[in-house]
Amino acid sequence: MASQQNDDGVDRDTRVRAIVLHPELKKGRKSSRSAEARLEEAYGLALAIDLDIRLQEVVAVARPKPATLLGSGVIEKFHDFIKTEEIEVVIVDTSLTPAQQRNLERAWHAKVIDRTGLILEIFGERARTKEGKLQVDLAQLSYQRSRLVRSWTHLERQRGGAGFMGGPGERQIEIDRRLIDEKIIRLKADLELVKKTRELHRSARKKVSCPVVSLVGYTNAGKSTLFNRLTNSDVFAQDLLFATLDPTMRRVTLPSGKEIILSDTVGFISELPTTLIASFRATLEEVREANILIHVRDMSHEDTEAQKDDVKAVLTGLDLDSEIQDSMLEIWNKSDLLSEEARIALGIQAEHNELTMLCSAVTGQGCSELLLKIDEILQTQDQVVEFDISYQNGAALSWLHEHGEVLEQEHHEEGVRISLSISQAEMDKFESKFRIPHLGKE
């Protein structure tokens, strides 16, 4: 908690005072989550940037007002509280139009941030790598361009970025719009270089024939904790929404001795801003290229089914077809937080589905079985091929024995005909190294 001592030597909380409001529309789009659960998530998002939350409340909205979303009675109700408690920021857990945001700020004399703005602030604070910062900056600028209002300067200083732009008067707005457009062009060019670099890295990984296994899931589902458990790493993992942002990769040796690259990606969330999905597409392409996708779910959360649907919606937005999604391995995480009765029931359910496993990344329960399962899935992705290897080419024969599973070997006059199960990546590497195509290949 941020604090400083006053003249009497007593610590004083210096965090920005805020309130969190979740508008519950009585008509229109229905959510699979309760209003209270959505408010709790918004509260968690606000805590992720260390705000001093003085109030959190669900606000019923019978008829959304085009100018302010909220009715005049609701605005008046919170006006007095905001003034008395010296609230600096009001978080409205929905998407606001630029006009609605501006009108609420004028009514409450406080900074107003909608759900998209809040998530962008979190991402801006959490980005550590150059790539992550580029992606966040692009997402922020794309969002800012549509509204051109001033950012919350406290967060701007914490983040260390350029912050939201804007200024008084139509003339200043036009200048800002031009400056934003110029920055967006530069950022897109920089990210194109990032994309090319990633493609080179991906090509290099294919040459060493390491399958990629990507962890995906809702934010705070325990992906990073599981990643640390499987890789013996110390990636930052905490009970906090968006605790990690930049993707991380590590080598893992499976029980069979085969090596894989395990990738930990950024957590997803409901109503993830489209600007973020677009900006992080270069990073999330790792998900599309993975040999195996593992969906990590928090089974202790009351909205785990709704979270599953949100993750699938984001994957669909990445043009990941339904066939790949249906073949994802689901890890039912945080079993240590379940009651014994619930744990037994889920364990029985998981045993009857080849693509589900119950585990706890904290205690390690089920993690060894997960590595065995990855091994098993990768073996099913192998293909059976035949090669004719001459007796003079002992190195090629030895290589096949080392990198594939030999099923049959027959000696004839000129050499050896070998039938084996091998991955496509290993087969491509063999043919490139020894220039010996498999039988049946023209």
JSON list of N, CA and C in Angstrom, two decimals, residues 183-222:
[
{"chain": "A", "resi": 183, "resn": "LYS", "atom": "N", "xyz": [1.37, 8.35, -34.39]},
{"chain": "A", "resi": 183, "resn": "LYS", "atom": "CA", "xyz": [1.93, 7.38, -33.44]},
{"chain": "A", "resi": 183, "resn": "LYS", "atom": "C", "xyz": [1.44, 5.97, -33.75]},
{"chain": "A", "resi": 184, "resn": "ILE", "atom": "N", "xyz": [0.16, 5.85, -34.13]},
{"chain": "A", "resi": 184, "resn": "ILE", "atom": "CA", "xyz": [-0.39, 4.53, -34.46]},
{"chain": "A", "resi": 184, "resn": "ILE", "atom": "C", "xyz": [0.36, 3.93, -35.64]},
{"chain": "A", "resi": 185, "resn": "ILE", "atom": "N", "xyz": [0.65, 4.73, -36.65]},
{"chain": "A", "resi": 185, "resn": "ILE", "atom": "CA", "xyz": [1.38, 4.25, -37.83]},
{"chain": "A", "resi": 185, "resn": "ILE", "atom": "C", "xyz": [2.77, 3.74, -37.42]},
{"chain": "A", "resi": 186, "resn": "ARG", "atom": "N", "xyz": [3.45, 4.50, -36.56]},
{"chain": "A", "resi": 186, "resn": "ARG", "atom": "CA", "xyz": [4.79, 4.10, -36.11]},
{"chain": "A", "resi": 186, "resn": "ARG", "atom": "C", "xyz": [4.73, 2.81, -35.29]},
{"chain": "A", "resi": 187, "resn": "LEU", "atom": "N", "xyz": [3.74, 2.72, -34.39]},
{"chain": "A", "resi": 187, "resn": "LEU", "atom": "CA", "xyz": [3.62, 1.53, -33.55]},
{"chain": "A", "resi": 187, "resn": "LEU", "atom": "C", "xyz": [3.31, 0.29, -34.38]},
{"chain": "A", "resi": 188, "resn": "LYS", "atom": "N", "xyz": [2.44, 0.44, -35.38]},
{"chain": "A", "resi": 188, "resn": "LYS", "atom": "CA", "xyz": [2.10, -0.70, -36.23]},
{"chain": "A", "resi": 188, "resn": "LYS", "atom": "C", "xyz": [3.33, -1.17, -37.00]},
{"chain": "A", "resi": 189, "resn": "ALA", "atom": "N", "xyz": [4.18, -0.23, -37.42]},
{"chain": "A", "resi": 189, "resn": "ALA", "atom": "CA", "xyz": [5.41, -0.61, -38.12]},
{"chain": "A", "resi": 189, "resn": "ALA", "atom": "C", "xyz": [6.35, -1.36, -37.18]},
{"chain": "A", "resi": 190, "resn": "ASP", "atom": "N", "xyz": [6.45, -0.87, -35.94]},
{"chain": "A", "resi": 190, "resn": "ASP", "atom": "CA", "xyz": [7.31, -1.54, -34.95]},
{"chain": "A", "resi": 190, "resn": "ASP", "atom": "C", "xyz": [6.79, -2.94, -34.64]},
{"chain": "A", "resi": 191, "resn": "LEU", "atom": "N", "xyz": [5.46, -3.06, -34.53]},
{"chain": "A", "resi": 191, "resn": "LEU", "atom": "CA", "xyz": [4.88, -4.37, -34.23]},
{"chain": "A", "resi": 191, "resn": "LEU", "atom": "C", "xyz": [4.99, -5.33, -35.40]},
{"chain": "A", "resi": 192, "resn": "GLU", "atom": "N", "xyz": [5.05, -4.81, -36.60]},
{"chain": "A", "resi": 192, "resn": "GLU", "atom": "CA", "xyz": [5.26, -5.66, -37.76]},
{"chain": "A", "resi": 192, "resn": "GLU", "atom": "C", "xyz": [6.65, -6.30, -37.69]},
{"chain": "A", "resi": 193, "resn": "LEU", "atom": "N", "xyz": [7.62, -5.52, -37.19]},
{"chain": "A", "resi": 193, "resn": "LEU", "atom": "CA", "xyz": [8.96, -6.08, -36.99]},
{"chain": "A", "resi": 193, "resn": "LEU", "atom": "C", "xyz": [8.94, -7.16, -35.92]},
{"chain": "A", "resi": 194, "resn": "VAL", "atom": "N", "xyz": [8.15, -6.92, -34.86]},
{"chain": "A", "resi": 194, "resn": "VAL", "atom": "CA", "xyz": [8.00, -7.91, -33.80]},
{"chain": "A", "resi": 194, "resn": "VAL", "atom": "C", "xyz": [7.42, -9.20, -34.36]},
{"chain": "A", "resi": 195, "resn": "LYS", "atom": "N", "xyz": [6.41, -9.04, -35.21]},
{"chain": "A", "resi": 195, "resn": "LYS", "atom": "CA", "xyz": [5.77, -10.20, -35.81]},
{"chain": "A", "resi": 195, "resn": "LYS", "atom": "C", "xyz": [6.78, -11.01, -36.63]},
{"chain": "A", "resi": 196, "resn": "LYS", "atom": "N", "xyz": [7.61, -10.32, -37.43]},
{"chain": "A", "resi": 196, "resn": "LYS", "atom": "CA", "xyz": [8.60, -11.00, -38.24]},
{"chain": "A", "resi": 196, "resn": "LYS", "atom": "C", "xyz": [9.63, -11.71, -37.37]},
{"chain": "A", "resi": 197, "resn": "THR", "atom": "N", "xyz": [10.00, -11.04, -36.26]},
{"chain": "A", "resi": 197, "resn": "THR", "atom": "CA", "xyz": [10.95, -11.66, -35.33]},
{"chain": "A", "resi": 197, "resn": "THR", "atom": "C", "xyz": [10.36, -12.92, -34.73]},
{"chain": "A", "resi": 198, "resn": "ARG", "atom": "N", "xyz": [9.09, -12.86, -34.35]},
{"chain": "A", "resi": 198, "resn": "ARG", "atom": "CA", "xyz": [8.42, -14.03, -33.79]},
{"chain": "A", "resi": 198, "resn": "ARG", "atom": "C", "xyz": [8.36, -15.17, -34.81]},
{"chain": "A", "resi": 199, "resn": "GLU", "atom": "N", "xyz": [8.12, -14.82, -36.06]},
{"chain": "A", "resi": 199, "resn": "GLU", "atom": "CA", "xyz": [8.07, -15.84, -37.10]},
{"chain": "A", "resi": 199, "resn": "GLU", "atom": "C", "xyz": [9.42, -16.51, -37.27]},
{"chain": "A", "resi": 200, "resn": "LEU", "atom": "N", "xyz": [10.50, -15.72, -37.16]},
{"chain": "A", "resi": 200, "resn": "LEU", "atom": "CA", "xyz": [11.84, -16.30, -37.23]},
{"chain": "A", "resi": 200, "resn": "LEU", "atom": "C", "xyz": [12.09, -17.24, -36.07]},
{"chain": "A", "resi": 201, "resn": "HIS", "atom": "N", "xyz": [11.67, -16.80, -34.86]},
{"chain": "A", "resi": 201, "resn": "HIS", "atom": "CA", "xyz": [11.85, -17.65, -33.68]},
{"chain": "A", "resi": 201, "resn": "HIS", "atom": "C", "xyz": [11.03, -18.93, -33.83]},
{"chain": "A", "resi": 202, "resn": "ARG", "atom": "N", "xyz": [9.83, -18.80, -34.39]},
{"chain": "A", "resi": 202, "resn": "ARG", "atom": "CA", "xyz": [8.97, -19.96, -34.58]},
{"chain": "A", "resi": 202, "resn": "ARG", "atom": "C", "xyz": [9.60, -20.94, -35.57]},
{"chain": "A", "resi": 203, "resn": "SER", "atom": "N", "xyz": [10.18, -20.39, -36.63]},
{"chain": "A", "resi": 203, "resn": "SER", "atom": "CA", "xyz": [10.86, -21.24, -37.62]},
{"chain": "A", "resi": 203, "resn": "SER", "atom": "C", "xyz": [12.06, -21.95, -37.01]},
{"chain": "A", "resi": 204, "resn": "ALA", "atom": "N", "xyz": [12.77, -21.22, -36.14]},
{"chain": "A", "resi": 204, "resn": "ALA", "atom": "CA", "xyz": [13.94, -21.82, -35.48]},
{"chain": "A", "resi": 204, "resn": "ALA", "atom": "C", "xyz": [13.51, -22.96, -34.56]},
{"chain": "A", "resi": 205, "resn": "ARG", "atom": "N", "xyz": [12.38, -22.78, -33.87]},
{"chain": "A", "resi": 205, "resn": "ARG", "atom": "CA", "xyz": [11.90, -23.84, -32.98]},
{"chain": "A", "resi": 205, "resn": "ARG", "atom": "C", "xyz": [11.49, -25.07, -33.78]},
{"chain": "A", "resi": 206, "resn": "LYS", "atom": "N", "xyz": [10.90, -24.85, -34.96]},
{"chain": "A", "resi": 206, "resn": "LYS", "atom": "CA", "xyz": [10.49, -25.98, -35.79]},
{"chain": "A", "resi": 206, "resn": "LYS", "atom": "C", "xyz": [11.71, -26.77, -36.27]},
{"chain": "A", "resi": 207, "resn": "LYS", "atom": "N", "xyz": [12.83, -26.07, -36.50]},
{"chain": "A", "resi": 207, "resn": "LYS", "atom": "CA", "xyz": [14.03, -26.75, -36.97]},
{"chain": "A", "resi": 207, "resn": "LYS", "atom": "C", "xyz": [14.61, -27.68, -35.91]},
{"chain": "A", "resi": 208, "resn": "VAL", "atom": "N", "xyz": [14.42, -27.30, -34.62]},
{"chain": "A", "resi": 208, "resn": "VAL", "atom": "CA", "xyz": [14.90, -28.18, -33.55]},
{"chain": "A", "resi": 208, "resn": "VAL", "atom": "C", "xyz": [13.79, -29.12, -33.10]},
{"chain": "A", "resi": 209, "resn": "SER", "atom": "N", "xyz": [12.68, -29.11, -33.83]},
{"chain": "A", "resi": 209, "resn": "SER", "atom": "CA", "xyz": [11.57, -30.06, -33.67]},
{"chain": "A", "resi": 209, "resn": "SER", "atom": "C", "xyz": [11.02, -30.13, -32.25]},
{"chain": "A", "resi": 210, "resn": "CYS", "atom": "N", "xyz": [10.84, -28.99, -31.62]},
{"chain": "A", "resi": 210, "resn": "CYS", "atom": "CA", "xyz": [10.24, -28.96, -30.29]},
{"chain": "A", "resi": 210, "resn": "CYS", "atom": "C", "xyz": [8.76, -28.60, -30.41]},
{"chain": "A", "resi": 211, "resn": "PRO", "atom": "N", "xyz": [7.84, -29.48, -30.03]},
{"chain": "A", "resi": 211, "resn": "PRO", "atom": "CA", "xyz": [6.43, -29.13, -30.05]},
{"chain": "A", "resi": 211, "resn": "PRO", "atom": "C", "xyz": [6.15, -28.01, -29.05]},
{"chain": "A", "resi": 212, "resn": "VAL", "atom": "N", "xyz": [5.17, -27.18, -29.38]},
{"chain": "A", "resi": 212, "resn": "VAL", "atom": "CA", "xyz": [4.78, -26.07, -28.49]},
{"chain": "A", "resi": 212, "resn": "VAL", "atom": "C", "xyz": [3.45, -26.39, -27.83]},
{"chain": "A", "resi": 213, "resn": "VAL", "atom": "N", "xyz": [3.40, -26.24, -26.51]},
{"chain": "A", "resi": 213, "resn": "VAL", "atom": "CA", "xyz": [2.18, -26.43, -25.74]},
{"chain": "A", "resi": 213, "resn": "VAL", "atom": "C", "xyz": [1.83, -25.11, -25.07]},
{"chain": "A", "resi": 214, "resn": "SER", "atom": "N", "xyz": [0.67, -24.55, -25.39]},
{"chain": "A", "resi": 214, "resn": "SER", "atom": "CA", "xyz": [0.29, -23.22, -24.89]},
{"chain": "A", "resi": 214, "resn": "SER", "atom": "C", "xyz": [-0.79, -23.33, -23.82]},
{"chain": "A", "resi": 215, "resn": "LEU", "atom": "N", "xyz": [-0.58, -22.58, -22.73]},
{"chain": "A", "resi": 215, "resn": "LEU", "atom": "CA", "xyz": [-1.58, -22.48, -21.68]},
{"chain": "A", "resi": 215, "resn": "LEU", "atom": "C", "xyz": [-2.46, -21.27, -21.96]},
{"chain": "A", "resi": 216, "resn": "VAL", "atom": "N", "xyz": [-3.77, -21.47, -21.96]},
{"chain": "A", "resi": 216, "resn": "VAL", "atom": "CA", "xyz": [-4.70, -20.36, -22.11]},
{"chain": "A", "resi": 216, "resn": "VAL", "atom": "C", "xyz": [-5.71, -20.47, -20.97]},
{"chain": "A", "resi": 217, "resn": "GLY", "atom": "N", "xyz": [-6.42, -19.37, -20.73]},
{"chain": "A", "resi": 217, "resn": "GLY", "atom": "CA", "xyz": [-7.43, -19.42, -19.68]},
{"chain": "A", "resi": 217, "resn": "GLY", "atom": "C", "xyz": [-7.83, -18.04, -19.21]},
{"chain": "A", "resi": 218, "resn": "TYR", "atom": "N", "xyz": [-8.83, -18.01, -18.37]},
{"chain": "A", "resi": 218, "resn": "TYR", "atom": "CA", "xyz": [-9.33, -16.76, -17.80]},
{"chain": "A", "resi": 218, "resn": "TYR", "atom": "C", "xyz": [-8.27, -16.21, -16.86]},
{"chain": "A", "resi": 219, "resn": "THR", "atom": "N", "xyz": [-8.22, -14.90, -16.74]},
{"chain": "A", "resi": 219, "resn": "THR", "atom": "CA", "xyz": [-7.25, -14.30, -15.83]},
{"chain": "A", "resi": 219, "resn": "THR", "atom": "C", "xyz": [-7.46, -14.82, -14.41]},
{"chain": "A", "resi": 220, "resn": "ASN", "atom": "N", "xyz": [-6.36, -15.09, -13.73]},
{"chain": "A", "resi": 220, "resn": "ASN", "atom": "CA", "xyz": [-6.36, -15.58, -12.35]},
{"chain": "A", "resi": 220, "resn": "ASN", "atom": "C", "xyz": [-6.84, -17.03, -12.23]},
{"chain": "A", "resi": 221, "resn": "ALA", "atom": "N", "xyz": [-6.79, -17.78, -13.34]},
{"chain": "A", "resi": 221, "resn": "ALA", "atom": "CA", "xyz": [-7.19, -19.19, -13.28]},
{"chain": "A", "resi": 221, "resn": "ALA", "atom": "C", "xyz": [-6.06, -20.06, -12.75]},
{"chain": "A", "resi": 222, "resn": "GLY", "atom": "N", "xyz": [-4.84, -19.49, -12.66]},
{"chain": "A", "resi": 222, "resn": "GLY", "atom": "CA", "xyz": [-3.70, -20.24, -12.13]},
{"chain": "A", "resi": 222, "resn": "GLY", "atom": "C", "xyz": [-2.73, -20.72, -13.19]}
]
